[in-house]
Amino acid sequence: DDERRAHFEEGRGHFESRHALILTWRPPERRRSGLARYVYSDSESRTARYADTVLENFQTSIREVEQYLGNVLSIRRMVTQSVKERGGFQTARYDELFQFIRFSITGENHPVRLPEIPMYLDWLATAEFSHGLTPMVDSRYLAVVGIDGFPAESWPGILNSLDLMPLTYRWSSRFIFLDDQEARVRLERTRKKWQQKVRPFIDQLFQTQSRSVDQDAMAMVAETEDAIAHASSQLVAYGYYTPVIVLFDENDTRLREKAEAVRRLVQAEGFGARIETINATEAFLGSLPGNWYANIREPLINTRNLADLIPLNSVWSGAPTAPCPFYPPASPPLMLVASGSTPFRLNLHVDDVGHTLIFGPTGSGKSTLLALIAAQFRRYPRAQIFAFDKGRSMLPVTLAAGGDHYEIGESDGDGAPALAFCPLAELGTDGDRAWASEWIETLVALQGVTITPDHRNAISRQVGLLASSNGRSLSDFVSGVQMRELKEALHHYTVDGPMGQLLDAESDGLSLRSFQTFEIEQLMNMGERSLVPVLLYLFRRIEKRLTGAPSLIILDEAWLMLGHPTFRDKIREWLKVLRKANCAVVLATQSISDAERSGIIDVLKESCPTKICLPNGAAREPGTREFYERIGFNERQIEIVATALPKREYYVASPEGRRLFDMALGPVALAFAGASGKDDLKHILALKAEHGDAWPAQWLQQRGIGDAEALLHNG
């Protein structure tokens, strides 16, 4: 975590976009609105003051705009926020609108505190302005890039590339609406000007017909007539559009370089652009909120083109805090990752649901992503992590974090602790005894015995006797139960049977800490009679630990688990109920076809709002493409997945947004999250056996990180 923090703090060029919509309304003149008093019959309308009427009309218009735009955009009002000062005796108020206005004027973005008595509004921006070819605001130079030429056609997000520039700027898009009558008058004036250019002046003067006709003027006349028809139909509105980009910098040379970079990018998109000189002051004033009279660009455009030109979307940067309401207030996001000039805060949660699907072919970086998610999740207080692994890819990060890594089904080999369970150890509550009875019934049924009421009574009676005794092993249960049929069925799971090494211990070897990883590759290769009892017990132990603390269950190679009825049913249950226990389930699989055939793909799609897709060059091919479409991906998203860089880029999609990101792993993170090869794992186990808990420093040194001990000590 320290390595990643240092990486982003040292980096340059990390910027986020913020959008503001400022509405300015010019009220009608008093003498023009006076007639309205005599139109209405009620005395209240006739006696209303002019200022009150204007304010009421403005507020009504604001509400209507907010309601209409709220149907298609995510918007909110700029508000005044109250913050308790140190000591908590006084409350300070900070206004977002004033902060934005001050930023527009001075280029400085910081909170603006309101005085207790609302006055001194004229002193909102106390800065000196120096007029000239390169204006200055206090000690900061000012440059304005004006967009003065449009391409022949537009499309949505035509200038989205501006959002990727690694610099601070303010893009002002001012649109002055005209009503349909005024728009038709001005368009008709434009049509007449072009009509006069169709025929030469001599032909018009002497009323002659020559063959000389200006074809361009004829085309412009036709376009203008179409515009008049559109304005008359009221399908679109027309107005004056003035786009400028304002930049500030204390260094004149550096400011010029920034302005040139912006101008080149705008021109590359087919627009005309210039760096304002003589018109710089006028252009700057026209970009300020509420200024409707300065730097008006004459040609009219309609609202369809306006929707293409203005920045309605931006690069998604993620929520600045963890969105889960069950976490401590203002908890940090899961991790900060990078892609281009805009950083990305990755959160698995959408509101209080953190269930996540991870898809990707083998070798695309899935295990590294899971290991990093597990490591970063430990930043939350009292966090718990339970990982079901295949191939021991989580072993390095688990051991380095002081967690327990269990090789289920393995004996004392490769330094891994031998693990044996005592499933009947906890019988203190009615719920524990009910689960134990049901678990034993499952074991008996797996041996082909049909459970009868007599069987259930005998099992329940013996479980009750075990609850009051010291010996609670499965052998103790078998020796006490009176029915021979039950004894023979349970023989498979006692020390005299093949599963006794796992399920017939005197005491339980599973001591759940805050970070547990279960290697289940060997277990999944066992038959159903051996697999199901172990899984049911592990599920029980994990569920008892879910008491409301932030918890994470990771299922790597979930295609193995989705293919087994017991595990599949448990996953279905977890996705539905664990949200209330503040637990997120992360399922990762490389087999898209197995997920499709699991029978719960609809549950996975609905219950997992966050989906992370690893690069997959086959995403566009028939068969695979249909799966991505079924989980909600469109053609563009499938193209991104197909062309992303393996082991480097990841594509996340959630209801909050979509983003291609790079985890930006440093050498320390790669040493633990990316070390999943067999040779690396053997080396790590050897170092742990030799150096104990100090093995991470030795491992980092052997990976070429010289200050490993100091780094781990500071962490």
Coordinates of C-alpha atoms in Angstrom, one line a residue, residues 241-554:
Y241 CA -22.7 28.9 -29.3
T242 CA -19.4 30.2 -28.0
P243 CA -16.8 27.6 -26.9
V244 CA -13.5 28.7 -25.4
I245 CA -10.8 27.0 -23.3
V246 CA -9.2 29.0 -20.5
L247 CA -5.8 28.2 -19.0
F248 CA -3.8 29.7 -16.2
D249 CA -0.1 29.4 -15.4
E250 CA 2.5 31.5 -13.6
N251 CA 5.0 30.9 -16.3
D252 CA 4.3 32.6 -19.7
T253 CA 6.3 30.1 -21.7
R254 CA 4.8 27.1 -20.1
L255 CA 1.3 28.6 -20.6
R256 CA 2.0 29.1 -24.3
E257 CA 3.0 25.4 -24.6
K258 CA -0.2 24.3 -22.9
A259 CA -2.3 26.5 -25.2
E260 CA -0.5 25.2 -28.3
A261 CA -1.2 21.6 -27.2
V262 CA -4.9 22.4 -26.7
R263 CA -5.1 24.2 -30.1
R264 CA -3.4 21.3 -31.9
L265 CA -5.7 18.7 -30.4
V266 CA -8.9 20.8 -31.3
Q267 CA -7.6 21.2 -34.8
A268 CA -6.9 17.5 -35.1
E269 CA -10.6 16.8 -34.5
G270 CA -11.6 19.0 -37.5
F271 CA -12.3 22.3 -35.7
G272 CA -10.7 25.6 -36.3
A273 CA -8.9 27.0 -33.2
R274 CA -6.8 30.0 -32.4
I275 CA -5.0 31.4 -29.3
E276 CA -6.7 34.7 -28.6
T277 CA -4.6 37.9 -28.5
I278 CA -6.4 41.1 -29.2
N279 CA -9.7 39.5 -28.3
A280 CA -8.3 37.7 -25.2
T281 CA -10.0 39.9 -22.7
E282 CA -13.3 39.8 -24.5
A283 CA -13.1 36.0 -24.8
F284 CA -12.2 35.6 -21.1
L285 CA -15.2 37.8 -20.0
G286 CA -17.5 35.8 -22.3
S287 CA -16.5 32.6 -20.5
L288 CA -17.5 33.8 -17.1
P289 CA -20.7 32.5 -15.6
G290 CA -23.6 34.9 -16.1
N291 CA -21.9 36.9 -18.9
W292 CA -24.1 36.8 -22.0
Y293 CA -23.0 39.8 -23.9
A294 CA -19.2 39.4 -24.4
N295 CA -17.7 37.5 -27.3
I296 CA -20.9 36.3 -29.0
R297 CA -20.1 34.0 -31.9
E298 CA -22.6 34.9 -34.7
P299 CA -23.4 31.7 -36.7
L300 CA -26.3 29.8 -35.2
I301 CA -26.3 26.1 -34.4
N302 CA -29.2 23.9 -33.2
T303 CA -29.5 21.9 -30.0
R304 CA -28.8 18.6 -31.8
N305 CA -25.3 19.9 -32.7
L306 CA -25.0 21.4 -29.2
A307 CA -25.5 18.0 -27.6
D308 CA -22.7 16.6 -29.7
L309 CA -20.3 19.5 -28.9
I310 CA -20.7 20.0 -25.1
P311 CA -18.9 17.6 -22.7
L312 CA -21.8 15.4 -21.5
N313 CA -19.5 12.6 -20.3
S314 CA -16.1 12.2 -18.9
V315 CA -13.6 9.6 -17.9
W316 CA -15.0 7.8 -14.8
S317 CA -12.7 8.2 -11.8
G318 CA -14.7 6.2 -9.3
A319 CA -16.1 7.2 -5.9
P320 CA -13.6 9.0 -3.6
T321 CA -14.7 6.9 -0.7
A322 CA -16.0 3.3 -0.2
P323 CA -19.7 3.4 -1.1
C324 CA -20.7 0.6 1.3
P325 CA -22.8 2.1 4.2
F326 CA -21.7 -0.7 6.5
Y327 CA -18.1 0.5 6.4
P328 CA -16.8 3.2 8.7
P329 CA -17.7 6.7 7.4
A330 CA -15.3 8.1 4.7
S331 CA -13.5 4.8 4.3
P332 CA -11.0 4.9 1.4
P333 CA -11.7 3.1 -1.9
L334 CA -10.4 -0.4 -2.3
M335 CA -7.4 0.7 -4.4
L336 CA -6.2 3.5 -6.7
V337 CA -5.2 2.4 -10.2
A338 CA -4.2 4.3 -13.2
S339 CA -5.0 4.7 -16.9
G340 CA -3.9 7.8 -18.8
S341 CA -4.1 11.2 -17.2
T342 CA -7.2 10.4 -15.0
P343 CA -6.6 8.1 -12.0
F344 CA -9.3 5.5 -11.1
R345 CA -10.6 4.7 -7.6
L346 CA -11.6 1.0 -7.8
N347 CA -14.5 0.0 -5.5
L348 CA -16.2 -3.4 -5.7
H349 CA -19.3 -2.1 -4.0
V350 CA -22.3 -0.5 -5.6
D351 CA -24.0 0.9 -2.6
D352 CA -24.0 -2.1 -0.1
V353 CA -23.5 -4.9 -2.7
G354 CA -19.9 -5.8 -3.3
H355 CA -20.4 -9.1 -5.2
T356 CA -18.1 -9.2 -8.3
L357 CA -17.6 -11.3 -11.4
I358 CA -14.1 -11.6 -12.9
F359 CA -13.8 -13.2 -16.3
G360 CA -10.7 -13.9 -18.4
P361 CA -8.7 -16.5 -20.2
T362 CA -5.8 -18.3 -18.5
G363 CA -2.6 -16.2 -18.4
S364 CA -4.3 -12.8 -18.6
G365 CA -3.5 -11.7 -15.0
K366 CA -6.5 -13.0 -13.0
S367 CA -4.6 -14.4 -10.1
T368 CA -2.5 -11.2 -9.8
L369 CA -5.7 -9.1 -9.6
L370 CA -7.3 -11.4 -7.0
A371 CA -4.1 -11.3 -4.8
L372 CA -4.0 -7.5 -5.0
I373 CA -7.7 -7.2 -4.2
A374 CA -7.2 -9.4 -1.1
A375 CA -4.1 -7.4 0.0
Q376 CA -5.8 -4.0 -0.5
F377 CA -9.0 -5.1 1.3
R378 CA -7.0 -5.4 4.5
R379 CA -7.0 -1.6 4.8
Y380 CA -10.5 -1.7 6.3
P381 CA -10.8 -2.1 10.1
R382 CA -11.5 -5.7 11.3
A383 CA -11.5 -6.9 7.7
Q384 CA -11.8 -10.7 7.1
I385 CA -10.7 -12.5 3.9
F386 CA -11.6 -16.1 3.0
A387 CA -10.1 -17.2 -0.3
F388 CA -10.7 -20.5 -2.1
D389 CA -7.7 -21.0 -4.3
K390 CA -6.5 -23.4 -7.0
G391 CA -2.9 -23.6 -7.9
R392 CA -1.6 -21.8 -4.8
S393 CA -1.5 -18.4 -6.5
M394 CA -2.6 -16.7 -3.3
L395 CA 0.1 -18.4 -1.1
P396 CA 2.7 -15.5 -1.3
V397 CA 0.4 -12.7 -0.3
T398 CA -1.4 -14.8 2.3
L399 CA 1.8 -15.8 4.1
A400 CA 3.3 -12.3 3.8
A401 CA 0.2 -10.8 5.4
G402 CA 0.5 -13.2 8.3
G403 CA -2.5 -15.2 7.2
D404 CA -3.1 -19.0 7.2
H405 CA -2.7 -21.0 4.0
Y406 CA -4.2 -24.5 4.2
E407 CA -3.6 -27.3 1.7
I408 CA -6.9 -29.2 2.1
G409 CA -6.4 -32.9 1.4
E410 CA -2.6 -32.7 1.5
S411 CA -0.4 -34.3 4.1
D412 CA 2.7 -32.7 5.6
G413 CA 4.3 -31.7 2.3
D414 CA 6.1 -28.6 1.0
G415 CA 6.0 -27.0 4.4
A416 CA 2.2 -26.6 4.4
P417 CA 0.5 -27.5 7.7
A418 CA -1.5 -30.8 7.8
L419 CA -5.1 -29.9 8.4
A420 CA -7.7 -32.1 10.1
F421 CA -11.2 -31.0 11.1
C422 CA -13.5 -31.7 14.1
P423 CA -16.9 -30.7 12.7
L424 CA -18.7 -31.6 15.9
A425 CA -16.5 -29.5 18.2
E426 CA -19.0 -26.6 18.5
L427 CA -22.3 -27.8 19.9
G428 CA -23.1 -25.1 22.4
T429 CA -26.3 -23.7 20.8
D430 CA -29.5 -25.2 19.3
G431 CA -28.4 -23.9 15.9
D432 CA -25.0 -25.7 16.2
R433 CA -26.7 -29.0 17.2
A434 CA -29.3 -28.6 14.4
W435 CA -26.5 -28.0 11.8
A436 CA -24.5 -31.0 13.2
S437 CA -27.5 -33.3 12.9
E438 CA -28.1 -32.2 9.3
W439 CA -24.4 -32.5 8.4
I440 CA -24.3 -36.1 9.6
E441 CA -27.5 -36.9 7.7
T442 CA -25.8 -35.6 4.6
L443 CA -22.8 -37.9 5.2
V444 CA -25.1 -40.9 5.7
A445 CA -27.1 -40.0 2.5
L446 CA -23.9 -39.8 0.5
Q447 CA -23.2 -43.4 1.3
G448 CA -26.5 -44.4 -0.3
V449 CA -28.5 -44.8 2.8
T450 CA -32.1 -43.5 2.7
I451 CA -32.7 -41.3 5.8
T452 CA -35.7 -42.4 7.9
P453 CA -37.3 -40.8 10.9
D454 CA -35.6 -43.4 13.1
H455 CA -32.2 -42.3 11.6
R456 CA -32.9 -38.7 12.4
N457 CA -34.0 -39.4 15.9
A458 CA -30.9 -41.5 16.6
I459 CA -28.6 -38.8 15.1
S460 CA -30.3 -36.0 17.0
R461 CA -30.1 -38.0 20.3
Q462 CA -26.4 -38.8 19.9
V463 CA -25.6 -35.2 19.0
G464 CA -27.3 -34.0 22.2
L465 CA -25.2 -36.5 24.2
L466 CA -22.0 -35.3 22.5
A467 CA -22.8 -31.7 23.5
S468 CA -22.5 -32.7 27.2
S469 CA -19.3 -34.8 26.8
N470 CA -15.7 -33.9 26.3
G471 CA -15.0 -36.2 23.3
R472 CA -16.6 -34.8 20.1
S473 CA -14.8 -36.5 17.3
L474 CA -16.7 -38.3 14.6
S475 CA -15.4 -41.6 16.1
D476 CA -17.0 -40.6 19.4
F477 CA -20.3 -40.1 17.6
V478 CA -20.0 -43.5 15.8
S479 CA -19.2 -45.4 19.0
G480 CA -22.2 -43.9 20.8
V481 CA -24.9 -44.1 18.1
Q482 CA -27.0 -47.3 18.5
M483 CA -28.0 -48.0 14.9
R484 CA -25.7 -50.3 13.0
E485 CA -26.7 -48.9 9.6
L486 CA -25.5 -45.4 10.7
K487 CA -22.2 -46.9 12.0
E488 CA -21.5 -48.6 8.7
A489 CA -22.4 -45.5 6.7
L490 CA -20.1 -43.2 8.8
H491 CA -17.2 -45.6 8.8
H492 CA -15.9 -43.9 5.6
Y493 CA -15.3 -40.7 7.6
T494 CA -13.7 -42.1 10.7
V495 CA -10.0 -42.8 11.4
D496 CA -10.5 -46.3 10.1
G497 CA -11.8 -45.0 6.7
P498 CA -10.2 -43.0 3.9
M499 CA -11.5 -39.6 5.1
G500 CA -10.6 -39.9 8.7
Q501 CA -7.4 -37.9 8.1
L502 CA -9.6 -34.9 7.4
L503 CA -12.8 -35.2 9.4
D504 CA -12.1 -37.3 12.5
A505 CA -9.8 -35.1 14.5
E506 CA -10.0 -34.8 18.3
S507 CA -9.7 -31.1 18.0
D508 CA -10.1 -28.8 15.1
G509 CA -7.0 -27.7 13.3
L510 CA -8.7 -24.8 11.6
S511 CA -8.1 -21.5 13.5
L512 CA -9.7 -18.8 11.5
R513 CA -7.8 -15.5 11.5
S514 CA -8.4 -12.4 9.5
F515 CA -6.9 -13.8 6.3
Q516 CA -7.5 -17.4 5.3
T517 CA -6.7 -19.2 2.1
F518 CA -7.9 -22.7 1.3
E519 CA -6.1 -24.5 -1.5
I520 CA -8.8 -26.8 -2.8
E521 CA -7.3 -28.3 -6.0
Q522 CA -6.6 -31.6 -4.3
L523 CA -10.0 -31.5 -2.6
M524 CA -11.9 -30.9 -5.8
N525 CA -10.3 -34.0 -7.3
M526 CA -11.8 -36.2 -4.6
G527 CA -15.1 -37.8 -5.1
E528 CA -18.4 -36.3 -4.0
R529 CA -18.6 -38.4 -0.9
S530 CA -15.3 -36.8 0.3
L531 CA -15.7 -33.3 -1.1
V532 CA -19.2 -32.4 0.1
P533 CA -18.7 -32.9 3.9
V534 CA -15.5 -30.8 3.9
L535 CA -17.1 -28.0 1.9
L536 CA -20.2 -27.9 4.1
Y537 CA -18.1 -27.7 7.2
L538 CA -15.9 -24.9 5.7
F539 CA -19.0 -23.0 4.7
R540 CA -20.4 -23.3 8.2
R541 CA -17.2 -22.0 9.8
I542 CA -17.0 -19.1 7.5
E543 CA -20.6 -18.1 7.9
K544 CA -20.3 -18.1 11.7
R545 CA -17.5 -15.6 11.3
L546 CA -19.6 -13.1 9.4
T547 CA -20.8 -10.9 12.2
G548 CA -20.9 -7.6 10.3
A549 CA -17.2 -6.8 10.0
P550 CA -16.0 -6.0 6.4
S551 CA -15.6 -9.5 4.9
L552 CA -14.5 -10.8 1.5
I553 CA -14.9 -14.3 0.1
I554 CA -12.8 -15.0 -3.0

